[in-house]
Short mmCIF file of C-alpha atoms in Angstrom, two decimals:
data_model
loop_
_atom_site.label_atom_id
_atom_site.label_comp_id
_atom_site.label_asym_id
_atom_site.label_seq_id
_atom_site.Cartn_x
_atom_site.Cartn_y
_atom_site.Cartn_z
CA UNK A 18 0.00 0.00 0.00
CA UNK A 19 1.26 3.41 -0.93
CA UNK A 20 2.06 5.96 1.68
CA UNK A 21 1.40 8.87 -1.28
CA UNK A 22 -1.97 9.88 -1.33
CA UNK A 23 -3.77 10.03 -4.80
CA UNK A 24 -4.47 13.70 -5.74
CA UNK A 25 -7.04 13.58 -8.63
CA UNK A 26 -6.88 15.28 -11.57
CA UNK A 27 -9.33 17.70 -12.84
CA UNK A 28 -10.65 15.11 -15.14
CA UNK A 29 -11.90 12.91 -12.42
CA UNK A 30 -13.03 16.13 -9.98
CA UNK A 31 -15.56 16.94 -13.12
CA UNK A 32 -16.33 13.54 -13.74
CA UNK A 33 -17.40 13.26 -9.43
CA UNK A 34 -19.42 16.37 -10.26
CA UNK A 35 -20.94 15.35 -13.50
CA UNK A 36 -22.41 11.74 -11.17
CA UNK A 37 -22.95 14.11 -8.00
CA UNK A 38 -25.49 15.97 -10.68
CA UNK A 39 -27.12 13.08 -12.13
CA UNK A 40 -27.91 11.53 -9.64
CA UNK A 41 -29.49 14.70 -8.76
CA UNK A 42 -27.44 15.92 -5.35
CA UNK A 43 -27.47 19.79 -4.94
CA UNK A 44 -24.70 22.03 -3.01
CA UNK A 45 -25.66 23.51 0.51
CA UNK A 46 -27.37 26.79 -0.44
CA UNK A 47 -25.65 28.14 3.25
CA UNK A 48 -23.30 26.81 5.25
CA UNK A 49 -24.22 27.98 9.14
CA UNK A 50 -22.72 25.45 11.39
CA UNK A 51 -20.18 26.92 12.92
CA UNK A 52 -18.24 24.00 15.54
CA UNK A 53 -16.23 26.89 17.30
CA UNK A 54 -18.85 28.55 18.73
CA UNK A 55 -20.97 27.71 21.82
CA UNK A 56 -24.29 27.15 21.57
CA UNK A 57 -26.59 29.56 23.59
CA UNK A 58 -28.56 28.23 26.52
CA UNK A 59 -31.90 26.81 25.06
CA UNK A 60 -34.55 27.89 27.90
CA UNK A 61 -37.78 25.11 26.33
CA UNK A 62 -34.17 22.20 26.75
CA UNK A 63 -34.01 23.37 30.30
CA UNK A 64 -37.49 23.42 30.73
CA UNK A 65 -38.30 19.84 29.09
CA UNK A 66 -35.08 18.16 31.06
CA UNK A 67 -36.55 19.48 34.77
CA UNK A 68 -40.22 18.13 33.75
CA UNK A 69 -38.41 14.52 32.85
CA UNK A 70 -36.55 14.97 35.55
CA UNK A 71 -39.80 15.45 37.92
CA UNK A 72 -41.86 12.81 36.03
CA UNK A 73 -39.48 10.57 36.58
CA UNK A 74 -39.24 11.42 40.51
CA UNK A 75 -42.82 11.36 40.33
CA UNK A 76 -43.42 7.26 39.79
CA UNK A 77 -40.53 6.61 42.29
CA UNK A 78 -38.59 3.81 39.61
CA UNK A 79 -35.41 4.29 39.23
CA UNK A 80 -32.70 5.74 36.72
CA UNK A 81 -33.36 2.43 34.21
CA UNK A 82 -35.96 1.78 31.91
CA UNK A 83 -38.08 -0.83 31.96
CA UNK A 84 -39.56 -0.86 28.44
CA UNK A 85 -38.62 -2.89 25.53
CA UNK A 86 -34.72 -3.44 24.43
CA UNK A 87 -32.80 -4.60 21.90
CA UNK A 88 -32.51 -8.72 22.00
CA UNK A 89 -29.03 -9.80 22.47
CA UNK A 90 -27.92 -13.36 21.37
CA UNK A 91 -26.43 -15.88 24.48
CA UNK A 92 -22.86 -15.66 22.69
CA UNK A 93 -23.01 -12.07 21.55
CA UNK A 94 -19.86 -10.09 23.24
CA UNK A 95 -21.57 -6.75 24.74
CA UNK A 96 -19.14 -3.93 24.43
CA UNK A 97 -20.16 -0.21 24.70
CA UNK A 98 -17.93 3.19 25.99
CA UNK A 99 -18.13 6.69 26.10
CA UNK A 100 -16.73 8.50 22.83
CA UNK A 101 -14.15 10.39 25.12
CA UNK A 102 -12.89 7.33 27.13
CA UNK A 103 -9.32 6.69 26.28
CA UNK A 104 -8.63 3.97 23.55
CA UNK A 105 -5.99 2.56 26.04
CA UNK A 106 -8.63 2.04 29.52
CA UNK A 107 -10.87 0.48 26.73
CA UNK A 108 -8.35 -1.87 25.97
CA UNK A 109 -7.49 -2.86 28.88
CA UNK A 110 -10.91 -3.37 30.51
CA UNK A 111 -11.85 -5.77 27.58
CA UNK A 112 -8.39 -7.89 28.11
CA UNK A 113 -9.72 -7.93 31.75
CA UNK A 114 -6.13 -6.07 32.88
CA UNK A 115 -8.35 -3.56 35.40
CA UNK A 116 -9.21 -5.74 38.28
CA UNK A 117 -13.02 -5.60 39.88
CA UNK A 118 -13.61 -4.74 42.95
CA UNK A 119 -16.57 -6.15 44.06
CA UNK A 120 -18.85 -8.58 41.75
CA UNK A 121 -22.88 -8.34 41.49
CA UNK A 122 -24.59 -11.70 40.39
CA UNK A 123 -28.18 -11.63 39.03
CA UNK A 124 -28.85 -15.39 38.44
CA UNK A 125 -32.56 -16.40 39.64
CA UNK A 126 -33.75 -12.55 39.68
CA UNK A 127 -36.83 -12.01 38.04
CA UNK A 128 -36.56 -8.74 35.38
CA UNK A 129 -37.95 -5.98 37.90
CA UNK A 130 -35.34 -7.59 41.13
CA UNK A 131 -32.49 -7.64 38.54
CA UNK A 132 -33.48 -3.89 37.79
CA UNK A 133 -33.41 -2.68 41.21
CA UNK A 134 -30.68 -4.91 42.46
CA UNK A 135 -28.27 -3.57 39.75
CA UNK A 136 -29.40 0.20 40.11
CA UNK A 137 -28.35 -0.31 44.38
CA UNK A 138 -25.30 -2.16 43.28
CA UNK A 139 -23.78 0.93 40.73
CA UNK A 140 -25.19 3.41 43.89
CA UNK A 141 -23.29 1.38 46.07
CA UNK A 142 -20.44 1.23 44.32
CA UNK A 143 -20.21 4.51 43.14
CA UNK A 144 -20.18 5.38 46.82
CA UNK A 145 -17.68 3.38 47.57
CA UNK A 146 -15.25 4.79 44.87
CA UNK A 147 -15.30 1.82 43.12
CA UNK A 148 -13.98 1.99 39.85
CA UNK A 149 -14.75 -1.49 38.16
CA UNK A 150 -17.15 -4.11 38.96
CA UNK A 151 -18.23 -7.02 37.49
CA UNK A 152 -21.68 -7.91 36.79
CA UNK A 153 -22.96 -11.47 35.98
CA UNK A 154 -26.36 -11.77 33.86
CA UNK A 155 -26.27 -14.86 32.56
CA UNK A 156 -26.92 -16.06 29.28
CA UNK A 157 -30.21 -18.21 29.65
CA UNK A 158 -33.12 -17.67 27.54
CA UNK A 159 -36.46 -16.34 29.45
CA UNK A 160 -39.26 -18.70 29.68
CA UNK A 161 -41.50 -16.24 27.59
CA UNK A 162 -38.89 -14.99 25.66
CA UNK A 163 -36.73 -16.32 22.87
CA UNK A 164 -33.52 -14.00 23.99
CA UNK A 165 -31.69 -13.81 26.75
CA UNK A 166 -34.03 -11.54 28.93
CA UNK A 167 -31.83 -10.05 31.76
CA UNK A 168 -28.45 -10.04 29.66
CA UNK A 169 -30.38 -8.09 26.99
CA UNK A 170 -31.97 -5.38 29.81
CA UNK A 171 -28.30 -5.41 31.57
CA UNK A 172 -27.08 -4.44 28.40
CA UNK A 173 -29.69 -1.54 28.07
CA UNK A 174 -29.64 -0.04 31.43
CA UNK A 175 -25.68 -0.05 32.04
CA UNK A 176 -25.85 2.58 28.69
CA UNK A 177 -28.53 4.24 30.43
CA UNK A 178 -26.91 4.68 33.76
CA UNK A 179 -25.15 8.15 34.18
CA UNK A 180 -22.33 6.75 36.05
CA UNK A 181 -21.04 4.01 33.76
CA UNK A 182 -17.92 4.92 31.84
CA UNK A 183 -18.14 1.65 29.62
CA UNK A 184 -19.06 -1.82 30.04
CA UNK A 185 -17.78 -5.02 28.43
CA UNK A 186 -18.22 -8.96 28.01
CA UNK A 187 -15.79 -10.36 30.39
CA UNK A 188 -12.96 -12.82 29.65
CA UNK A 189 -13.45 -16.44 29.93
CA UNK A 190 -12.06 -16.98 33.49
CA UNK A 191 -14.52 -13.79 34.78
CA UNK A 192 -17.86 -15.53 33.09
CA UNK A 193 -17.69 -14.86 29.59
CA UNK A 194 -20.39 -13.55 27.34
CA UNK A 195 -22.67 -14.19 30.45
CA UNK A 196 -20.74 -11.10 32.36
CA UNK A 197 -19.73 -7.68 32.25
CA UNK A 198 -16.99 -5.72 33.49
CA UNK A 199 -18.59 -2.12 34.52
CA UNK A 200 -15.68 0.70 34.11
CA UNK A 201 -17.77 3.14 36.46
CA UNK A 202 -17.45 7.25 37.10
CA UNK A 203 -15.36 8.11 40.53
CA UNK A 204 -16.53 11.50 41.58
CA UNK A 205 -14.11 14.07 41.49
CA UNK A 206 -11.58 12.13 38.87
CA UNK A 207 -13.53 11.44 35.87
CA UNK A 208 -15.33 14.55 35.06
#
């Protein structure tokens, strides 16, 4: 592979535009973003976010949802981090080379104790400064379900919780596809 990038000619630049126009694209008429400049404060955002905020005070659940998620298979390897977390802490949590602290196991919970056992286990935690866990969901299929129920909501809520960093499958000695190591927020360090 060359290390020279190709710099096309202006036969080929007329020939992209010639396709570009058949195929009917059009230029931007303007061109307002403008990535260097804050955004002003956006008084209905505020507004909607302290209503949510309320409602969701209001029913007394907790931070999770408790609606429909995405099906995950028993072998499928969950994986999910911030966009600012370093490449190198990613790394190394999915090689399994930053120890957890404490370990949360949700085998024989039905779907609403697995919700609020995990939600007091990431409080807890986070409390306690912990900055990885591990959290074992288990790969078996529900008996109404064709999926595997709690990995698939464990897998839902740990994106939805504020305090989770990133999450992935664990390796083989940790549990597998049927765990998750939990990179969590310590207050104070991480933003």
């Amino acid at each position: 592979m060359s290390r020279h990038r190709h710099h096309p000619d202006d036969d080929d630049i007329e020939a992209f535009r010639q396709a570009l126009r058949e195929a009917g694209v059009r230029p931007i008429e303007t061109n307002r973003a403008d990535p260097g400049r804050h955004r002003r404060p956006d008084p209905s955002a505020a507004e909607r976010r302290a209503a949510a905020t309320a409602a969701r005070d209001d029913h007394g659940t907790g931070r999770t949802s408790d609606g429909r998620v995405e099906p995950v298979r028993p072998s499928e390897a969950l994986d999910f981090a911030l966009p600012d977390l370093p490449w190198r802490t990613r790394s190394q949590l999915k090689r399994g080379r930053i120890a957890w602290e404490v370990g949360l196991d949700l085998h024989g919970y039905t779907l609403e104790e697995a919700r609020r056992e995990l939600e007091a286990f990431l409080r807890d935690a986070a409390a306690e400064g912990r900055r990885c866990v591990l959290v074992v969901h288990g790969k078996a299929w529900g008996t109404t379900s064709d999926f595997p129920v709690i990995k698939s909501h464990v897998n839902a809520w740990l994106r939805e919780w504020p305090g989770v960093l990133a999450f992935c499958s664990a390796t083989a000695t940790d549990g597998g596809t049927g765990a998750v190591y939990v990179l969590l927020r310590r207050r104070g360090r991480d933003g």
